[in-house]
């Protein structure tokens, strides 16, 4: 739907490359999805399993102080849900969360092998009213036989991480990483083998807030 480089509603650009919004839409339709419900008193964390298979694993649930990035509290909950079901995994009272709504709730669903299945976040404040630390990211390019990968590890909570390099496509964009968390991104493009980490343009919400 893009006939030339332009800002529009399309999630794939005129060169048939996914825009950052493509990844958010893709995650919204994931086979297993973590989402939140706020009834004014409680926030519940729910798991929608749209597959034909039962799911076993764990949910890492963290409450972050949005100003310092420190973990206020954290739970690792066992997950055992049937196929094609919605399951409430956890619940918490709003009044027990940090004052002034200076918090970010994150939930990361892991399988039994500790691989990330899906992740999500929730906050009452609009992002423009949240203060974040400057990002501390370590980036490494890994060349394997068939593909080139980008390994990104974070030393603090970093939100909406995006990577850009001309004519290269990355397997994920707009994701967040918590302290000590890392992600491996597949790189598609003819010159990916010559890529250096210092060549990349990295953008995060932390840079602007």
mmCIF file of C-alpha atoms in Angstrom:
data_model
loop_
_atom_site.group_PDB
_atom_site.id
_atom_site.type_symbol
_atom_site.label_atom_id
_atom_site.label_comp_id
_atom_site.label_asym_id
_atom_site.label_seq_id
_atom_site.Cartn_x
_atom_site.Cartn_y
_atom_site.Cartn_z
ATOM 1 C CA UNK A 1 0.000 0.000 0.000
ATOM 2 C CA UNK A 2 3.080 2.257 -0.016
ATOM 3 C CA UNK A 3 3.917 3.445 -3.526
ATOM 4 C CA UNK A 4 6.900 5.558 -2.416
ATOM 5 C CA UNK A 5 8.745 6.215 0.868
ATOM 6 C CA UNK A 6 6.129 7.893 3.029
ATOM 7 C CA UNK A 7 4.568 7.802 6.481
ATOM 8 C CA UNK A 8 1.317 5.866 6.154
ATOM 9 C CA UNK A 9 -0.898 3.181 7.658
ATOM 10 C CA UNK A 10 0.951 0.396 5.814
ATOM 11 C CA UNK A 11 3.012 -2.001 7.940
ATOM 12 C CA UNK A 12 5.185 -3.118 4.985
ATOM 13 C CA UNK A 13 7.032 -0.426 3.029
ATOM 14 C CA UNK A 14 7.468 0.144 -0.695
ATOM 15 C CA UNK A 15 10.547 -2.121 -0.701
ATOM 16 C CA UNK A 16 8.432 -4.921 0.849
ATOM 17 C CA UNK A 17 10.345 -4.658 4.129
ATOM 18 C CA UNK A 18 8.428 -4.816 7.434
ATOM 19 C CA UNK A 19 8.069 -1.526 9.274
ATOM 20 C CA UNK A 20 8.376 -1.448 13.051
ATOM 21 C CA UNK A 21 4.567 -1.544 13.363
ATOM 22 C CA UNK A 22 4.578 -4.914 11.556
ATOM 23 C CA UNK A 23 6.236 -6.528 14.571
ATOM 24 C CA UNK A 24 3.700 -5.092 17.025
ATOM 25 C CA UNK A 25 0.821 -6.424 14.922
ATOM 26 C CA UNK A 26 2.564 -9.791 14.586
ATOM 27 C CA UNK A 27 2.984 -10.025 18.373
ATOM 28 C CA UNK A 28 -0.679 -9.134 18.910
ATOM 29 C CA UNK A 29 -1.672 -12.206 16.882
ATOM 30 C CA UNK A 30 0.852 -14.575 18.469
ATOM 31 C CA UNK A 31 -0.389 -18.149 19.125
ATOM 32 C CA UNK A 32 0.372 -17.655 22.828
ATOM 33 C CA UNK A 33 -0.278 -14.176 24.159
ATOM 34 C CA UNK A 34 0.125 -12.529 27.560
ATOM 35 C CA UNK A 35 -2.283 -9.657 28.222
ATOM 36 C CA UNK A 36 -3.465 -7.574 31.179
ATOM 37 C CA UNK A 37 -6.876 -6.590 32.539
ATOM 38 C CA UNK A 38 -7.430 -3.646 34.897
ATOM 39 C CA UNK A 39 -10.836 -3.477 36.617
ATOM 40 C CA UNK A 40 -9.923 -0.422 38.714
ATOM 41 C CA UNK A 41 -8.994 -2.487 41.767
ATOM 42 C CA UNK A 42 -6.927 -5.383 40.447
ATOM 43 C CA UNK A 43 -4.628 -6.020 37.528
ATOM 44 C CA UNK A 44 -4.778 -9.575 36.259
ATOM 45 C CA UNK A 45 -2.215 -11.221 33.988
ATOM 46 C CA UNK A 46 -3.830 -13.595 31.522
ATOM 47 C CA UNK A 47 -2.520 -16.138 29.039
ATOM 48 C CA UNK A 48 -4.340 -16.803 25.788
ATOM 49 C CA UNK A 49 -3.241 -20.137 24.338
ATOM 50 C CA UNK A 50 -4.647 -20.384 20.810
ATOM 51 C CA UNK A 51 -2.700 -23.501 19.847
ATOM 52 C CA UNK A 52 -3.805 -27.130 19.819
ATOM 53 C CA UNK A 53 -1.177 -27.996 22.416
ATOM 54 C CA UNK A 54 -1.016 -27.717 26.196
ATOM 55 C CA UNK A 55 1.593 -25.299 27.480
ATOM 56 C CA UNK A 56 3.992 -25.827 30.376
ATOM 57 C CA UNK A 57 6.554 -23.302 31.489
ATOM 58 C CA UNK A 58 6.825 -20.290 33.750
ATOM 59 C CA UNK A 59 5.918 -16.629 33.841
ATOM 60 C CA UNK A 60 8.484 -14.101 35.012
ATOM 61 C CA UNK A 61 6.468 -11.187 36.376
ATOM 62 C CA UNK A 62 8.383 -8.034 37.378
ATOM 63 C CA UNK A 63 7.350 -4.650 38.750
ATOM 64 C CA UNK A 64 9.915 -1.984 37.887
ATOM 65 C CA UNK A 65 10.413 1.459 39.348
ATOM 66 C CA UNK A 66 10.141 3.482 36.152
ATOM 67 C CA UNK A 67 12.502 6.199 37.400
ATOM 68 C CA UNK A 68 15.395 4.069 38.683
ATOM 69 C CA UNK A 69 14.785 0.938 36.605
ATOM 70 C CA UNK A 70 15.144 -1.178 39.745
ATOM 71 C CA UNK A 71 12.995 -4.253 40.319
ATOM 72 C CA UNK A 72 10.465 -3.538 43.089
ATOM 73 C CA UNK A 73 9.197 -7.106 43.165
ATOM 74 C CA UNK A 74 9.444 -10.210 41.013
ATOM 75 C CA UNK A 75 7.664 -13.547 40.785
ATOM 76 C CA UNK A 76 8.404 -16.702 38.827
ATOM 77 C CA UNK A 77 5.113 -18.518 38.440
ATOM 78 C CA UNK A 78 4.551 -22.002 37.074
ATOM 79 C CA UNK A 79 2.357 -22.164 33.993
ATOM 80 C CA UNK A 80 0.380 -25.243 32.995
ATOM 81 C CA UNK A 81 -2.488 -24.443 30.670
ATOM 82 C CA UNK A 82 -4.642 -26.435 28.276
ATOM 83 C CA UNK A 83 -4.900 -25.811 24.553
ATOM 84 C CA UNK A 84 -7.358 -23.222 23.209
ATOM 85 C CA UNK A 85 -7.966 -21.618 26.601
ATOM 86 C CA UNK A 86 -7.628 -18.342 28.476
ATOM 87 C CA UNK A 87 -5.966 -18.733 31.878
ATOM 88 C CA UNK A 88 -5.525 -16.159 34.636
ATOM 89 C CA UNK A 89 -1.922 -16.525 35.791
ATOM 90 C CA UNK A 90 -1.637 -13.850 38.476
ATOM 91 C CA UNK A 91 -3.435 -10.906 40.053
ATOM 92 C CA UNK A 92 -2.359 -7.880 42.113
ATOM 93 C CA UNK A 93 -4.023 -4.945 43.872
ATOM 94 C CA UNK A 94 -3.440 -1.529 42.322
ATOM 95 C CA UNK A 95 -3.122 0.061 45.776
ATOM 96 C CA UNK A 96 -0.120 -2.169 46.546
ATOM 97 C CA UNK A 97 1.885 -0.877 43.573
ATOM 98 C CA UNK A 98 4.421 1.987 43.966
ATOM 99 C CA UNK A 99 3.010 5.456 44.637
ATOM 100 C CA UNK A 100 2.414 8.054 41.883
ATOM 101 C CA UNK A 101 2.079 5.223 39.365
ATOM 102 C CA UNK A 102 5.846 5.256 38.819
ATOM 103 C CA UNK A 103 5.933 1.609 37.829
ATOM 104 C CA UNK A 104 6.049 -0.636 34.787
ATOM 105 C CA UNK A 105 4.676 -4.162 34.983
ATOM 106 C CA UNK A 106 6.377 -6.676 32.692
ATOM 107 C CA UNK A 107 5.502 -10.303 32.021
ATOM 108 C CA UNK A 108 7.707 -12.777 30.150
ATOM 109 C CA UNK A 109 6.416 -16.249 29.292
ATOM 110 C CA UNK A 110 9.091 -18.970 29.075
ATOM 111 C CA UNK A 111 8.810 -22.599 28.010
ATOM 112 C CA UNK A 112 10.288 -25.531 29.924
ATOM 113 C CA UNK A 113 13.642 -24.995 28.172
ATOM 114 C CA UNK A 114 13.719 -21.335 29.276
ATOM 115 C CA UNK A 115 13.066 -20.016 25.770
ATOM 116 C CA UNK A 116 10.970 -16.859 25.542
ATOM 117 C CA UNK A 117 7.541 -17.506 24.037
ATOM 118 C CA UNK A 118 6.065 -14.037 24.394
ATOM 119 C CA UNK A 119 6.344 -10.931 26.542
ATOM 120 C CA UNK A 120 4.322 -7.843 27.318
ATOM 121 C CA UNK A 121 4.249 -4.759 29.534
ATOM 122 C CA UNK A 122 1.642 -2.624 31.284
ATOM 123 C CA UNK A 123 1.721 0.863 32.787
ATOM 124 C CA UNK A 124 -0.952 3.371 33.815
ATOM 125 C CA UNK A 125 1.049 6.367 32.628
ATOM 126 C CA UNK A 126 1.505 7.431 29.035
ATOM 127 C CA UNK A 127 5.097 6.914 27.975
ATOM 128 C CA UNK A 128 5.642 10.664 27.532
ATOM 129 C CA UNK A 129 5.143 11.058 31.298
ATOM 130 C CA UNK A 130 7.660 8.334 32.208
ATOM 131 C CA UNK A 131 11.357 8.922 32.887
ATOM 132 C CA UNK A 132 13.760 6.163 31.846
ATOM 133 C CA UNK A 133 17.484 5.610 32.363
ATOM 134 C CA UNK A 134 19.847 5.916 29.440
ATOM 135 C CA UNK A 135 20.147 2.526 27.683
ATOM 136 C CA UNK A 136 23.061 0.239 28.480
ATOM 137 C CA UNK A 137 23.219 -2.291 25.669
ATOM 138 C CA UNK A 138 25.958 -4.689 24.601
ATOM 139 C CA UNK A 139 25.775 -5.689 20.949
ATOM 140 C CA UNK A 140 27.668 -8.438 19.161
ATOM 141 C CA UNK A 141 27.525 -9.662 15.559
ATOM 142 C CA UNK A 142 27.726 -13.453 15.204
ATOM 143 C CA UNK A 143 28.423 -15.053 11.823
ATOM 144 C CA UNK A 144 27.245 -18.645 11.431
ATOM 145 C CA UNK A 145 27.315 -20.887 8.385
ATOM 146 C CA UNK A 146 23.899 -20.013 7.022
ATOM 147 C CA UNK A 147 22.950 -16.799 8.796
ATOM 148 C CA UNK A 148 24.278 -13.755 10.608
ATOM 149 C CA UNK A 149 22.839 -12.992 14.021
ATOM 150 C CA UNK A 150 22.852 -9.991 16.285
ATOM 151 C CA UNK A 151 23.168 -10.684 20.014
ATOM 152 C CA UNK A 152 21.872 -7.857 22.200
ATOM 153 C CA UNK A 153 22.201 -7.909 25.977
ATOM 154 C CA UNK A 154 20.923 -5.221 28.303
ATOM 155 C CA UNK A 155 22.349 -4.008 31.599
ATOM 156 C CA UNK A 156 19.172 -2.100 32.513
ATOM 157 C CA UNK A 157 15.508 -2.065 31.404
ATOM 158 C CA UNK A 158 15.349 -0.711 27.847
ATOM 159 C CA UNK A 159 12.100 -0.250 25.930
ATOM 160 C CA UNK A 160 11.208 -0.179 22.220
ATOM 161 C CA UNK A 161 14.647 -1.122 20.928
ATOM 162 C CA UNK A 162 15.018 -0.629 17.189
ATOM 163 C CA UNK A 163 17.976 -1.349 14.912
ATOM 164 C CA UNK A 164 18.680 0.112 11.505
ATOM 165 C CA UNK A 165 21.234 -0.548 8.797
ATOM 166 C CA UNK A 166 20.685 0.115 5.060
ATOM 167 C CA UNK A 167 19.327 -2.863 3.080
ATOM 168 C CA UNK A 168 19.277 -5.202 6.089
ATOM 169 C CA UNK A 169 16.204 -6.640 7.794
ATOM 170 C CA UNK A 170 16.133 -7.756 11.440
ATOM 171 C CA UNK A 171 13.861 -10.511 12.752
ATOM 172 C CA UNK A 172 12.401 -8.318 15.498
ATOM 173 C CA UNK A 173 12.056 -4.601 16.195
ATOM 174 C CA UNK A 174 10.466 -2.505 18.933
ATOM 175 C CA UNK A 175 11.064 -5.077 21.687
ATOM 176 C CA UNK A 176 12.096 -4.475 25.308
ATOM 177 C CA UNK A 177 14.833 -6.072 27.408
ATOM 178 C CA UNK A 178 15.150 -6.216 31.175
ATOM 179 C CA UNK A 179 18.382 -6.188 33.179
ATOM 180 C CA UNK A 180 20.545 -9.187 32.232
ATOM 181 C CA UNK A 181 18.194 -10.261 29.464
ATOM 182 C CA UNK A 182 19.436 -10.915 25.940
ATOM 183 C CA UNK A 183 17.950 -11.535 22.526
ATOM 184 C CA UNK A 184 19.315 -13.070 19.336
ATOM 185 C CA UNK A 185 18.085 -11.479 16.104
ATOM 186 C CA UNK A 186 18.429 -13.016 12.679
ATOM 187 C CA UNK A 187 19.718 -10.631 9.992
ATOM 188 C CA UNK A 188 18.646 -10.869 6.359
ATOM 189 C CA UNK A 189 20.585 -9.048 3.659
ATOM 190 C CA UNK A 190 23.358 -9.537 1.123
ATOM 191 C CA UNK A 191 26.125 -7.770 3.076
ATOM 192 C CA UNK A 192 25.274 -9.006 6.565
ATOM 193 C CA UNK A 193 28.541 -11.001 6.798
ATOM 194 C CA UNK A 194 30.512 -7.733 6.640
ATOM 195 C CA UNK A 195 28.443 -6.045 9.352
ATOM 196 C CA UNK A 196 30.085 -4.626 12.477
ATOM 197 C CA UNK A 197 28.224 -3.718 15.647
ATOM 198 C CA UNK A 198 29.643 -0.191 15.470
ATOM 199 C CA UNK A 199 27.971 0.282 12.060
ATOM 200 C CA UNK A 200 24.456 -0.096 13.452
ATOM 201 C CA UNK A 201 22.069 2.698 14.344
ATOM 202 C CA UNK A 202 20.328 1.823 17.616
ATOM 203 C CA UNK A 203 17.213 3.672 18.769
ATOM 204 C CA UNK A 204 15.366 3.196 22.053
ATOM 205 C CA UNK A 205 12.603 4.969 23.956
ATOM 206 C CA UNK A 206 15.095 5.436 26.796
ATOM 207 C CA UNK A 207 17.088 7.819 24.582
ATOM 208 C CA UNK A 208 14.141 10.195 24.402
ATOM 209 C CA UNK A 209 12.645 9.908 27.897
#
